[in-house]
Structure formats: structure tokens, C-alpha cells
Coordinates of C-alpha atoms in Angstrom, one line a residue:
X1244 CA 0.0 0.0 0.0
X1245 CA 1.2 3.7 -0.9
X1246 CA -0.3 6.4 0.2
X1247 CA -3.2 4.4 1.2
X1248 CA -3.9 3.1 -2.7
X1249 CA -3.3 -1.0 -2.8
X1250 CA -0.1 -1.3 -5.7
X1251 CA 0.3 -4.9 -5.5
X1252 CA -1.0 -7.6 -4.4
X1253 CA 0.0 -11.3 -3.3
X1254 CA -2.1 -14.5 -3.0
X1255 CA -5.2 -13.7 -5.0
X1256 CA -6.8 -15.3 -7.8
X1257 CA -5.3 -12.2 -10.2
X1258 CA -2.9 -10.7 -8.6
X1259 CA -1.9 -6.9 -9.2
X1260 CA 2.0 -6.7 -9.6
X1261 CA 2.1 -3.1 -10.8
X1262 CA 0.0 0.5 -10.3
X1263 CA 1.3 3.4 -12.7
X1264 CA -0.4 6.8 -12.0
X1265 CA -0.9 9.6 -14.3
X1266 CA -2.1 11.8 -11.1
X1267 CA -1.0 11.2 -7.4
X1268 CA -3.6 12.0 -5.3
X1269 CA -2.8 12.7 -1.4
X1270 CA -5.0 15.5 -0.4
X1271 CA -7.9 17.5 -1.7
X1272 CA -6.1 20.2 -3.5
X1273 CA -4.5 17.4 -5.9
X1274 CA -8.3 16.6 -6.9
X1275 CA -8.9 17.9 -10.6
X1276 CA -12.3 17.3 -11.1
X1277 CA -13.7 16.1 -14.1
X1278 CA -10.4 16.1 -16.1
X1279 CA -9.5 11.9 -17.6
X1280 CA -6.4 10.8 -16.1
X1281 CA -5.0 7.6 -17.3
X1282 CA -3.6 4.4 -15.0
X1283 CA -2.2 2.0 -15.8
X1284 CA -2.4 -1.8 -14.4
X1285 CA -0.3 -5.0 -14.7
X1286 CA -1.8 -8.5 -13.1
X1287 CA -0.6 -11.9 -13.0
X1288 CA -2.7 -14.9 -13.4
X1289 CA -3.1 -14.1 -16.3
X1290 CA -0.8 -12.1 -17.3
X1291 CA -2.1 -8.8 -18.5
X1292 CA 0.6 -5.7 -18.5
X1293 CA -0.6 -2.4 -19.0
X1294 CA -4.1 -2.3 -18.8
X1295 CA -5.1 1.2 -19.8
X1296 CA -8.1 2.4 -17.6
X1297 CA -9.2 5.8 -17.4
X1298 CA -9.7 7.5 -13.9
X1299 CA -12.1 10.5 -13.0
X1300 CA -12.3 12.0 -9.4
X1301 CA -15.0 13.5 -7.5
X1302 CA -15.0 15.3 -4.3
X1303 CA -17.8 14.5 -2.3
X1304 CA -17.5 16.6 0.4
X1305 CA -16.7 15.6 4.4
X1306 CA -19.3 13.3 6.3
X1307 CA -19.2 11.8 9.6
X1308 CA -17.0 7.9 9.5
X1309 CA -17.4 5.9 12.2
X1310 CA -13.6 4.5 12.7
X1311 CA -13.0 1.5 15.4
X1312 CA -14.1 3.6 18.4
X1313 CA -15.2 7.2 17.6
X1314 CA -16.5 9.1 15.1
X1315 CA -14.3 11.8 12.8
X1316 CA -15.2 14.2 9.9
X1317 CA -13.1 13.0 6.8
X1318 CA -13.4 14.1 3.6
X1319 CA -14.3 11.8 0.3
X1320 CA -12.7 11.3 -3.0
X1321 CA -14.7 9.3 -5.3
X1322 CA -12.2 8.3 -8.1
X1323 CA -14.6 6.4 -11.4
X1324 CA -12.0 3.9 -13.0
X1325 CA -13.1 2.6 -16.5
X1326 CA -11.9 0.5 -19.5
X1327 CA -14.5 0.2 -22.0
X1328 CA -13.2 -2.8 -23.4
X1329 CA -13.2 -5.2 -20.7
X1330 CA -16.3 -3.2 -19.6
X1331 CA -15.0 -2.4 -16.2
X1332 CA -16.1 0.3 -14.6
X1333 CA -16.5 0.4 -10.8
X1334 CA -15.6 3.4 -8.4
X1335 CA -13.0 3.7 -5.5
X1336 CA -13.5 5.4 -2.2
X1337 CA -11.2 7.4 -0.1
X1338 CA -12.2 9.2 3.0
X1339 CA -9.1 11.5 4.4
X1340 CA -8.6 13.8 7.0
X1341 CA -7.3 17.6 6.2
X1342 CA -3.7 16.3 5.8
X1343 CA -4.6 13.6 3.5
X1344 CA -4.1 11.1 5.8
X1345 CA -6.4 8.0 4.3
X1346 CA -8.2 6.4 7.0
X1347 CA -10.6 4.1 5.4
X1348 CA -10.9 3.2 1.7
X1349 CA -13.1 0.5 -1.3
X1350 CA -10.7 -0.1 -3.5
X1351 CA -11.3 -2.4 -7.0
X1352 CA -7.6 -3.6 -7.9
X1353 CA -9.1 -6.2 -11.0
X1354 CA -12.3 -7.3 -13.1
X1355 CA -12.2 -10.6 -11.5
X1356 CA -11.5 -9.5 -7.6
X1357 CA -14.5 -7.9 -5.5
X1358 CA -14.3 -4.3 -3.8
X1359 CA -11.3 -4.4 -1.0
X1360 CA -12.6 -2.1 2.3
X1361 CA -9.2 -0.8 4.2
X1362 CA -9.9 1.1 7.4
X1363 CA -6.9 2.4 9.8
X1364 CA -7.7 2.2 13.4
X1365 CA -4.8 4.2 14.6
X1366 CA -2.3 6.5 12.1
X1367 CA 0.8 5.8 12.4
X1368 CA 3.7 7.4 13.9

């Protein structure tokens, strides 16, 4: 995990071995609404390097997240990830405080894996 985004994986049924970003995302001021970024994927099982998918964030404003044992404000990213020709579209969450800090996240990594939920209980120090 970097920066709270899943870049690999390891003992899946497709297994993501590589995350390239066209846009890094870590706070709210990074988010360019609207504009097409592109990422690109690699998996294993199959094989499969480069997947092109198109990414489009969203700020969705702050709402209350109930984390472990309290409850915090945290802003949400919504960032839509398509390729039209595996027909995968599906949209990743990211709920961060004011320093970009992700605390919880749904994130899809592959077509053939369901939605992954992260959510940090303590940040680190």
C-alpha cells in the first residue's frame, strides 16, 4: 500500500503486480475534477501488463466515519475507474482527513476480484 492506494498484491486469484499513475492524489487540492487521467495496471494470473483504464475523481465533500471507536469528519474522494473494453467500470473510495491522511478506503484492484474495504484504526507514527 502507498499512500493508502493498494499497488500490488499477493495471494489472489489475479494478482496486481504493478499500479502506474498519471495523477497522485494525497490530499484534496490534488483533486482535478472532471479532467481523464490515465492508469495503468499489470496483473498476474493471467498475465495482463498495461491495462489502460481511465480514472475521474469527485470530491464529495466531508461526512461523519465511524472508525473503530469514535466518530471523525473525513473528507471523500470518489475516483470512477473505467476500460471500456473489458467493460470495467466500478468506483473507488477514499475518506481522508485535512492532511490527507487515508483512513478508510473501497478499492477495486481487478475485473475478476471484489471491492477491497481498508480502514486504519490508529495512524501511524
Amino acid at each position: 500500500i502507498t499512500e493508502g492506494r493498494i499497488t500490488s498484491s499477493e495471494g489472489l486469484i489475479n494478482n496486481l503486480t504493478s499500479l502506474t499513475l498519471s495523477k497522485r492524489v494525497v490530499k484534496i487540492s490534488d483533486v482535478e475534477e472532471g479532467f481523464v487521467y490515465k492508469n495503468y495496471y499489470s496483473y498476474k494470473n493471467p498475465d495482463l501488463y498495461f491495462l489502460e483504464v481511465e480514472a475521474v475523481y469527485k470530491i464529495s465533500g466531508s461526512e461523519p466515519v465511524s472508525l473503530f471507536d469514535r466518530e471523525v469528519d473525513l473528507n471523500l474522494i470518489e475516483e470512477k475507474l473505467e476500460n471500456k473494453y473489458l467493460g470495467w467500470e466500478v468506483t473507488n473510495r477514499y475518506w481522508l482527513d485535512e492532511e490527507g491522511f487515508i483512513w478508510k478506503s473501497e478499492q477495486h484492484i481487478s475485473p475478476k476480484l471484489p471491492v477491497i474495504k481498508i480502514e486504519v484504526t490508529k495512524k501511524p507514527s
